[in-house]
PDB file of C-alpha atoms in Angstrom:
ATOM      1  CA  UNK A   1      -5.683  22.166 -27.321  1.00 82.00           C
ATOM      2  CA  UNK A   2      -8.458  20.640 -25.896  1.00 88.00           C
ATOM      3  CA  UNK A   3      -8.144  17.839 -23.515  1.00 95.00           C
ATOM      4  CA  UNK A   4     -10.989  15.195 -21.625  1.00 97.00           C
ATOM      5  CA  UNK A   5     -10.018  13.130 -18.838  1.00 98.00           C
ATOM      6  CA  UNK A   6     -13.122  10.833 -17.912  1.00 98.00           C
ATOM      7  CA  UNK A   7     -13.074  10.685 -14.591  1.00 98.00           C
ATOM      8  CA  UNK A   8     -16.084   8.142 -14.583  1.00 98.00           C
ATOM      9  CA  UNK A   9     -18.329   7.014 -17.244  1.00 95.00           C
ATOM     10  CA  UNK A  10     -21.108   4.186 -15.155  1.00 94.00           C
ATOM     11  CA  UNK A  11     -24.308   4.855 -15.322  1.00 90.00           C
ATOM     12  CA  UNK A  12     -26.590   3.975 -12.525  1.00 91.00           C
ATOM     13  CA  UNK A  13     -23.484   3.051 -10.228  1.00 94.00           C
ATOM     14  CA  UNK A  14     -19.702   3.238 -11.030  1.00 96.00           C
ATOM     15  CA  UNK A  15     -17.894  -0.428 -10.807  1.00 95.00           C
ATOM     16  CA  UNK A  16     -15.675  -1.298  -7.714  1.00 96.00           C
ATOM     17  CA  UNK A  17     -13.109   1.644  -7.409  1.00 95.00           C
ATOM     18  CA  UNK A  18     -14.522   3.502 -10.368  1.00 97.00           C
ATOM     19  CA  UNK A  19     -17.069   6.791 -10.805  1.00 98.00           C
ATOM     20  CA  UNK A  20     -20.140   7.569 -13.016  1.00 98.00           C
ATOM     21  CA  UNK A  21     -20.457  10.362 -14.887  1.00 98.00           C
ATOM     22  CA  UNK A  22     -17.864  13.166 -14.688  1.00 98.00           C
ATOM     23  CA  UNK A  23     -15.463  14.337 -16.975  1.00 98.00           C
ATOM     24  CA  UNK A  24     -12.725  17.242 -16.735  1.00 98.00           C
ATOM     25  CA  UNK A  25     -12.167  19.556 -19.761  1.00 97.00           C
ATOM     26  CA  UNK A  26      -9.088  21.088 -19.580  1.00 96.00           C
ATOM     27  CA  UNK A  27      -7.192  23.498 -21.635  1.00 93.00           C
ATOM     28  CA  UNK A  28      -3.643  25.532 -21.418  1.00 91.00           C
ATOM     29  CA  UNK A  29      -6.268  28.097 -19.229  1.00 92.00           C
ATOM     30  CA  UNK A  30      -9.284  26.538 -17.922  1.00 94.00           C
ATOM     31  CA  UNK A  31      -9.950  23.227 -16.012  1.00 97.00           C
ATOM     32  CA  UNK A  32     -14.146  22.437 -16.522  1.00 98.00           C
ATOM     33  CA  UNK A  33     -15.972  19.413 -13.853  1.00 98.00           C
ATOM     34  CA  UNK A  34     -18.741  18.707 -16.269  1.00 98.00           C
ATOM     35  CA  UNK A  35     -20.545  16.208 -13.637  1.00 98.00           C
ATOM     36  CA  UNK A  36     -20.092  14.841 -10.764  1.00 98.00           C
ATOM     37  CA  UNK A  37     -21.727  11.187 -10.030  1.00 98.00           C
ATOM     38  CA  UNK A  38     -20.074   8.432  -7.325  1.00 98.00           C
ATOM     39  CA  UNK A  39     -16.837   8.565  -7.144  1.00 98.00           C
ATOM     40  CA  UNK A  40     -16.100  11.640  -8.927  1.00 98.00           C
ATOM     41  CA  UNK A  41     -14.342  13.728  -6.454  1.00 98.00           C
ATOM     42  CA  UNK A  42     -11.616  10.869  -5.286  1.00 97.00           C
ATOM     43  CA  UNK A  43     -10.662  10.880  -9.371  1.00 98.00           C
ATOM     44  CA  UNK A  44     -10.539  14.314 -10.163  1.00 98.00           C
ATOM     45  CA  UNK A  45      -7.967  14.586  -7.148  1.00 97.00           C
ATOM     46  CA  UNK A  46      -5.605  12.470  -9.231  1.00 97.00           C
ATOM     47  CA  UNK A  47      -5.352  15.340 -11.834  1.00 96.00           C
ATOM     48  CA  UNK A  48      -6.984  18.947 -10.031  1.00 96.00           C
ATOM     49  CA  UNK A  49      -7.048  20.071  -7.161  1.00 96.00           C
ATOM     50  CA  UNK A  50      -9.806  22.125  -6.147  1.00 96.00           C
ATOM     51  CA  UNK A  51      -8.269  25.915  -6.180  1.00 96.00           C
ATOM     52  CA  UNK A  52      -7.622  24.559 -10.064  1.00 97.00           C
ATOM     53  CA  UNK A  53     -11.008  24.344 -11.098  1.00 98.00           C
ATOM     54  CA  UNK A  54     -12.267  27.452 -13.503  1.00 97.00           C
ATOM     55  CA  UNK A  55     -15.502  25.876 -13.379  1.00 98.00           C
ATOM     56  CA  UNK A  56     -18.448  23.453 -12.498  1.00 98.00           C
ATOM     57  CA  UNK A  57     -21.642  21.896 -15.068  1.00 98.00           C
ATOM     58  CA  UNK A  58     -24.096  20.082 -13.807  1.00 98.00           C
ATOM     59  CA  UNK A  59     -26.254  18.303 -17.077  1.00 98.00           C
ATOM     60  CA  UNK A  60     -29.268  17.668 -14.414  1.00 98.00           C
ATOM     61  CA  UNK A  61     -30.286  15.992 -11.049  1.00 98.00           C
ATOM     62  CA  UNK A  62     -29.653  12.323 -11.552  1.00 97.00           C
ATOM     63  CA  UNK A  63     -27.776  10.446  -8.694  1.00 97.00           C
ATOM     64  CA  UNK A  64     -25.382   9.066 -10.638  1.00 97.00           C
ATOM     65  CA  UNK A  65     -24.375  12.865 -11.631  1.00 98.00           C
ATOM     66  CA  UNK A  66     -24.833  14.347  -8.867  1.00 98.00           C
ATOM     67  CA  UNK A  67     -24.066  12.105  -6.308  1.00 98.00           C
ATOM     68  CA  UNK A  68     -20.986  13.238  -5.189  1.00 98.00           C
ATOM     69  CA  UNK A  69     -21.840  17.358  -5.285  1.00 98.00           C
ATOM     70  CA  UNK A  70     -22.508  17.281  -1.486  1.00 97.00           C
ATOM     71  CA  UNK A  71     -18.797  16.340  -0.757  1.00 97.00           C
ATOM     72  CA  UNK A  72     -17.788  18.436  -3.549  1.00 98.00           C
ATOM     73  CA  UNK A  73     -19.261  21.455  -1.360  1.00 98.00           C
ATOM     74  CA  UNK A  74     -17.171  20.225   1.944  1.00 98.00           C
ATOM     75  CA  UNK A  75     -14.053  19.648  -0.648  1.00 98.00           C
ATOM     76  CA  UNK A  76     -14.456  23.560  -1.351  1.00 98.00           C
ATOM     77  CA  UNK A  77     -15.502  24.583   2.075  1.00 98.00           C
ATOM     78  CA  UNK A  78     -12.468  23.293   3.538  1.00 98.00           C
ATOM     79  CA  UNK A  79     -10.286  25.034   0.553  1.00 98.00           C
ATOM     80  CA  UNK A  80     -11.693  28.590   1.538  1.00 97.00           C
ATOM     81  CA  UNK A  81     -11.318  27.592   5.192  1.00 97.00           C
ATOM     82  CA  UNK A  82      -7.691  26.546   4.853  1.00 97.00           C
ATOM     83  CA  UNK A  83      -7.045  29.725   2.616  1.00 97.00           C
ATOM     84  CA  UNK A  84      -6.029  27.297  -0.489  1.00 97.00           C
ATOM     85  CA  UNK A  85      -8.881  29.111  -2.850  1.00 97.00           C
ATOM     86  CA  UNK A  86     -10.186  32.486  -2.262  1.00 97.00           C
ATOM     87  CA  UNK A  87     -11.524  32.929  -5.754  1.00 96.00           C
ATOM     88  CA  UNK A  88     -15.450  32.377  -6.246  1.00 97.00           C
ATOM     89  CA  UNK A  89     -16.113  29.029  -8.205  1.00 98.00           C
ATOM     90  CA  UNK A  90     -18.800  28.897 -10.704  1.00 98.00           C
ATOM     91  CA  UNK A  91     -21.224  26.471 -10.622  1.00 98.00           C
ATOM     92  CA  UNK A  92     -24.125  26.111 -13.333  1.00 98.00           C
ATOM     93  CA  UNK A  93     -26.844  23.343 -13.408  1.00 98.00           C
ATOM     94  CA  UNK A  94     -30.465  23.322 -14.137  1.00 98.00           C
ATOM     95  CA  UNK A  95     -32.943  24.556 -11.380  1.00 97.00           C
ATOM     96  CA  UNK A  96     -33.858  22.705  -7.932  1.00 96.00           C
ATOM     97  CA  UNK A  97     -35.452  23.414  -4.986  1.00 95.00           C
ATOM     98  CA  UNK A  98     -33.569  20.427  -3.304  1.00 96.00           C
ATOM     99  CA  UNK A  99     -31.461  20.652   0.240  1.00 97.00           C
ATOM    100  CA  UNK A 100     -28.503  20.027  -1.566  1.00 96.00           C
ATOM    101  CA  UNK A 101     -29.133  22.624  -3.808  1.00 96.00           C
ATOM    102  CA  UNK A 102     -29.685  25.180  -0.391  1.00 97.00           C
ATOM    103  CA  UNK A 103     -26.669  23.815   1.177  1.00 97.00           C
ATOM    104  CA  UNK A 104     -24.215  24.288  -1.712  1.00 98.00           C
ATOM    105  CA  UNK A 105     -25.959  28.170  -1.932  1.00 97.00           C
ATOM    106  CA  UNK A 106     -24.855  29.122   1.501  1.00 97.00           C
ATOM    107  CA  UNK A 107     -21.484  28.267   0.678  1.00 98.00           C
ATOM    108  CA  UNK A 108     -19.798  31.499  -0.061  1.00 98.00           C
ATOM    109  CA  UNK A 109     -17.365  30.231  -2.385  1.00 98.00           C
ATOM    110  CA  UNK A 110     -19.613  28.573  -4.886  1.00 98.00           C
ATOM    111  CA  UNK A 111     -21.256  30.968  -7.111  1.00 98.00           C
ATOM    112  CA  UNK A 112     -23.934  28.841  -8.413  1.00 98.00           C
ATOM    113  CA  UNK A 113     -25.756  30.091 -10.943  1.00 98.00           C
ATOM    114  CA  UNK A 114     -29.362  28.267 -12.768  1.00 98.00           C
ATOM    115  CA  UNK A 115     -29.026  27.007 -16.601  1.00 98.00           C
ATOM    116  CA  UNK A 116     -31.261  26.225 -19.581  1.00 98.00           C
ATOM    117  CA  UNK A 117     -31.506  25.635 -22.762  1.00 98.00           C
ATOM    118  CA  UNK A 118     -31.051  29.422 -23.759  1.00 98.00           C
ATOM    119  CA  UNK A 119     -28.285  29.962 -21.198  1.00 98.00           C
ATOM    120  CA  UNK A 120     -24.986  30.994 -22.675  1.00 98.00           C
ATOM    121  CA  UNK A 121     -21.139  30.951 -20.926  1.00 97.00           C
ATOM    122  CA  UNK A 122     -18.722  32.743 -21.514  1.00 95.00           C
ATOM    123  CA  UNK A 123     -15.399  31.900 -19.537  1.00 91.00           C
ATOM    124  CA  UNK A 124     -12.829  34.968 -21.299  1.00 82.00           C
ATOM    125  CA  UNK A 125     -13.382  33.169 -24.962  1.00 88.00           C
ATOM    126  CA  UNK A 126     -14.693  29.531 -24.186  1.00 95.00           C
ATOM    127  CA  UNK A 127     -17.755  29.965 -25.455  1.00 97.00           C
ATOM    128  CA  UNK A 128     -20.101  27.072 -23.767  1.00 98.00           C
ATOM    129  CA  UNK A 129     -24.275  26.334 -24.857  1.00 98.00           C
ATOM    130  CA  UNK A 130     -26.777  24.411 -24.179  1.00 98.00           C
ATOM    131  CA  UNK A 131     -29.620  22.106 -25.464  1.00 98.00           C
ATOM    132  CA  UNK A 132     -32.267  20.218 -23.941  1.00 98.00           C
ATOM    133  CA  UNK A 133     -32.385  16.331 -24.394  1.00 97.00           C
ATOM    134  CA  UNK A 134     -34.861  13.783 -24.030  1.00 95.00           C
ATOM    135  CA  UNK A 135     -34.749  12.138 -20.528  1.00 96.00           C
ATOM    136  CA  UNK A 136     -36.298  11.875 -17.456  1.00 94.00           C
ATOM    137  CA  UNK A 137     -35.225  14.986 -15.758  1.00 96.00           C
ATOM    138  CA  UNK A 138     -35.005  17.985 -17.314  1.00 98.00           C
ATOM    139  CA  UNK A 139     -31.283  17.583 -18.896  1.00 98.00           C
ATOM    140  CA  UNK A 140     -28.477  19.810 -20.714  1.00 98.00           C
ATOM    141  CA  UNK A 141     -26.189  18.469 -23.644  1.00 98.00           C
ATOM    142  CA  UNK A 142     -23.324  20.948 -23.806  1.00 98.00           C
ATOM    143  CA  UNK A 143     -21.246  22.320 -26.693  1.00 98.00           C
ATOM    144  CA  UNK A 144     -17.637  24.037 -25.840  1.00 98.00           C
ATOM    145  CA  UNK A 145     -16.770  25.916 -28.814  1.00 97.00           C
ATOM    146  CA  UNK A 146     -12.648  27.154 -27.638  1.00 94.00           C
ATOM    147  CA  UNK A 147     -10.282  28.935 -30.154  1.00 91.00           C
ATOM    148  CA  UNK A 148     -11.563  26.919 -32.845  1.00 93.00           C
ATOM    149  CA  UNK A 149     -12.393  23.667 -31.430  1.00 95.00           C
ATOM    150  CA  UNK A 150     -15.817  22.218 -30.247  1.00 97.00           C
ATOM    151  CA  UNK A 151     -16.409  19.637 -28.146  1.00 97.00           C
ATOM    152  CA  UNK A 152     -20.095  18.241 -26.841  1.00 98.00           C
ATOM    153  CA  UNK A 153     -21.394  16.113 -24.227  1.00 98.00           C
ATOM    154  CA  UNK A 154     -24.655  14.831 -24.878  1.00 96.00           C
ATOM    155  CA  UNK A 155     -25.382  14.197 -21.359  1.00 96.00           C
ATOM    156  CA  UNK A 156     -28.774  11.487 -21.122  1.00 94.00           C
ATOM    157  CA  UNK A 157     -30.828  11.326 -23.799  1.00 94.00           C
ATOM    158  CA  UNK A 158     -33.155   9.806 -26.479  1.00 91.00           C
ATOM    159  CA  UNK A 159     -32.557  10.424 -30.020  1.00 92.00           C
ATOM    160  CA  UNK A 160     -33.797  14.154 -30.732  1.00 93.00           C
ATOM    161  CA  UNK A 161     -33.023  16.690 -33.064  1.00 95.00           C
ATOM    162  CA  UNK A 162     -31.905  18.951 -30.721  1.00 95.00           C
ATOM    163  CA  UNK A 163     -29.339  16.986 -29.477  1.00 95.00           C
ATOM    164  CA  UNK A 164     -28.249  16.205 -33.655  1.00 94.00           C
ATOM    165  CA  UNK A 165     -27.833  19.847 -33.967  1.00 96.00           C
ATOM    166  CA  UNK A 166     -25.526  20.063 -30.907  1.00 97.00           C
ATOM    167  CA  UNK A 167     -23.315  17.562 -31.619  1.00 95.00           C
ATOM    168  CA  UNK A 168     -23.004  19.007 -35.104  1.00 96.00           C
ATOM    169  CA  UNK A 169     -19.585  20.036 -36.845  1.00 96.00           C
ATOM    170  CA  UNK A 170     -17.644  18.616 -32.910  1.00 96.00           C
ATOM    171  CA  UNK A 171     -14.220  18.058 -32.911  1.00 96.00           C
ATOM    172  CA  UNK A 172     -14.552  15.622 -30.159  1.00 96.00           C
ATOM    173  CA  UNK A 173     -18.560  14.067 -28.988  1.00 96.00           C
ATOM    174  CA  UNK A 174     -18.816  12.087 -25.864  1.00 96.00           C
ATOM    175  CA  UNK A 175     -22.125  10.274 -25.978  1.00 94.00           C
ATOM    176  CA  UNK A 176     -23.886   7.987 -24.273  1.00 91.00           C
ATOM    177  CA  UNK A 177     -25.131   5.073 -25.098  1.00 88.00           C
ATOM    178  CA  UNK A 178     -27.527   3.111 -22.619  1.00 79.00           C
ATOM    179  CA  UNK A 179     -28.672   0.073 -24.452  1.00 75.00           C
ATOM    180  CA  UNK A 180     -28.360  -2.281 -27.354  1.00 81.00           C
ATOM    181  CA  UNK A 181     -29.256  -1.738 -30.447  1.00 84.00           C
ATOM    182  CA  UNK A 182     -32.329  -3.651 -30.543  1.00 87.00           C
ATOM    183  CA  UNK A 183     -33.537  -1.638 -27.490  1.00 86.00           C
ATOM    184  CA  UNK A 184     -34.627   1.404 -29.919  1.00 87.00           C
ATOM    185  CA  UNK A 185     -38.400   0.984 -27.962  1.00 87.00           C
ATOM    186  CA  UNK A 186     -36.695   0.649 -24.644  1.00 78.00           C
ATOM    187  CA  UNK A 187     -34.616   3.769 -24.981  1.00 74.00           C
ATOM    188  CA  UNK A 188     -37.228   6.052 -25.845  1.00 82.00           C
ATOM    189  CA  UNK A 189     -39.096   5.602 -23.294  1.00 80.00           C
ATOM    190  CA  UNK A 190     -35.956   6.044 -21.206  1.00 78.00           C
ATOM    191  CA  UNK A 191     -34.427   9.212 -22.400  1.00 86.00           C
ATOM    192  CA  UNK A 192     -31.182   7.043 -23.767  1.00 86.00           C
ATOM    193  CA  UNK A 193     -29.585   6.206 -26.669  1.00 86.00           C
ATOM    194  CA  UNK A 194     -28.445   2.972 -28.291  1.00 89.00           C
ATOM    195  CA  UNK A 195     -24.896   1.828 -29.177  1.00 85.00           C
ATOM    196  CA  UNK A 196     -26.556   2.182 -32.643  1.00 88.00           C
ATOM    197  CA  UNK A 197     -28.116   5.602 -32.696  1.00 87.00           C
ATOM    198  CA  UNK A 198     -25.069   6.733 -31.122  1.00 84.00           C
ATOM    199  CA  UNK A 199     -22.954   5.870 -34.817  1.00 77.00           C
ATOM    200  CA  UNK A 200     -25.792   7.619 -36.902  1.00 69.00           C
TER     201      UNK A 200
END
């Protein structure tokens, strides 16, 4: 059985006490941090600790899912220091050449590893793949497909076929939806959606 806790779901910046994006997929054998914007970490220690985790996703470089990787790194520096995780964490997102990106590599418990669009994971029978969206930054919507189930995160992004054919056939589809419906222009030139596009 597949199960989402959203651990934020602002964009831009979370609301007093709350996160942006980040979301924990969790199953009778895996626990998945697909993002990590503000105020991620301080949620997802409501539910998982870090020695839980089976895995990390990163959709792409924005703040506001990103924004709380740094501490992330400390959070799992201080679990290998204190001996409460010994097992290498996975972490996949999209390429940089930023410090953060350096920082969280010298950390010998992260194993972070560079997606795309043709990268495929497979965690011992969660299948997990990718496709790019329409946004600013290059960006990631991601399809779990787990013992028969399939559930996608679009991530950011306009309306594109690629991110139809994702979605398609999913049990569960967290999408986004930036703007009003009357913002079709607006969200184009974006790389969002509207509350209307997200229905079609």
């Amino acid at each position: 059985m597949i199960k989402v806790h959203v651990l934020g779901c602002w964009g831009a910046y979370p609301a007093p006490g709350e996160a942006t994006a980040g979301y924990l997929l969790e199953t009778p054998r895996y626990k998945v941090l697909i993002d990590c914007g503000s105020g991620v970490l301080a949620q997802l220690f409501r539910i998982c600790p870090i020695e839980e985790l089976s895995a990390v996703i990163i959709t792409h470089h924005h703040h506001d899912h990103i924004a709380d990787l740094g501490v992330f790194g400390y959070a799992v520096l201080l679990s290998r220091l204190t001996g409460q995780r010994t097992q290498q964490l996975p972490l996949y997102l999209p390429h940089s050449d930023s410090e953060l990106m350096q920082e969280l590599r010298r950390e010998p418990l992260l194993q972070v590893e560079t997606i795309d669009e043709h990268s495929q994971i497979d965690l011992a029978g969660m299948k997990i793949t990718f496709a790019p969206t329409v946004h600013a930054l290059y960006c990631l919507a991601i399809r779990f497909e787990i013992e028969g189930q399939v559930f996608v995160f679009s991530a950011d992004s306009a309306y594109c076929e690629p991110l139809i054919r994702q979605a398609q056939n999913a049990d569960l589809f967290i999408c986004e939806a930036s703007l009003f419906a009357e913002q079709t222009d607006i969200a184009q030139q974006a790389g969002h959606l509207t509350s209307e596009q997200c229905g079609l």
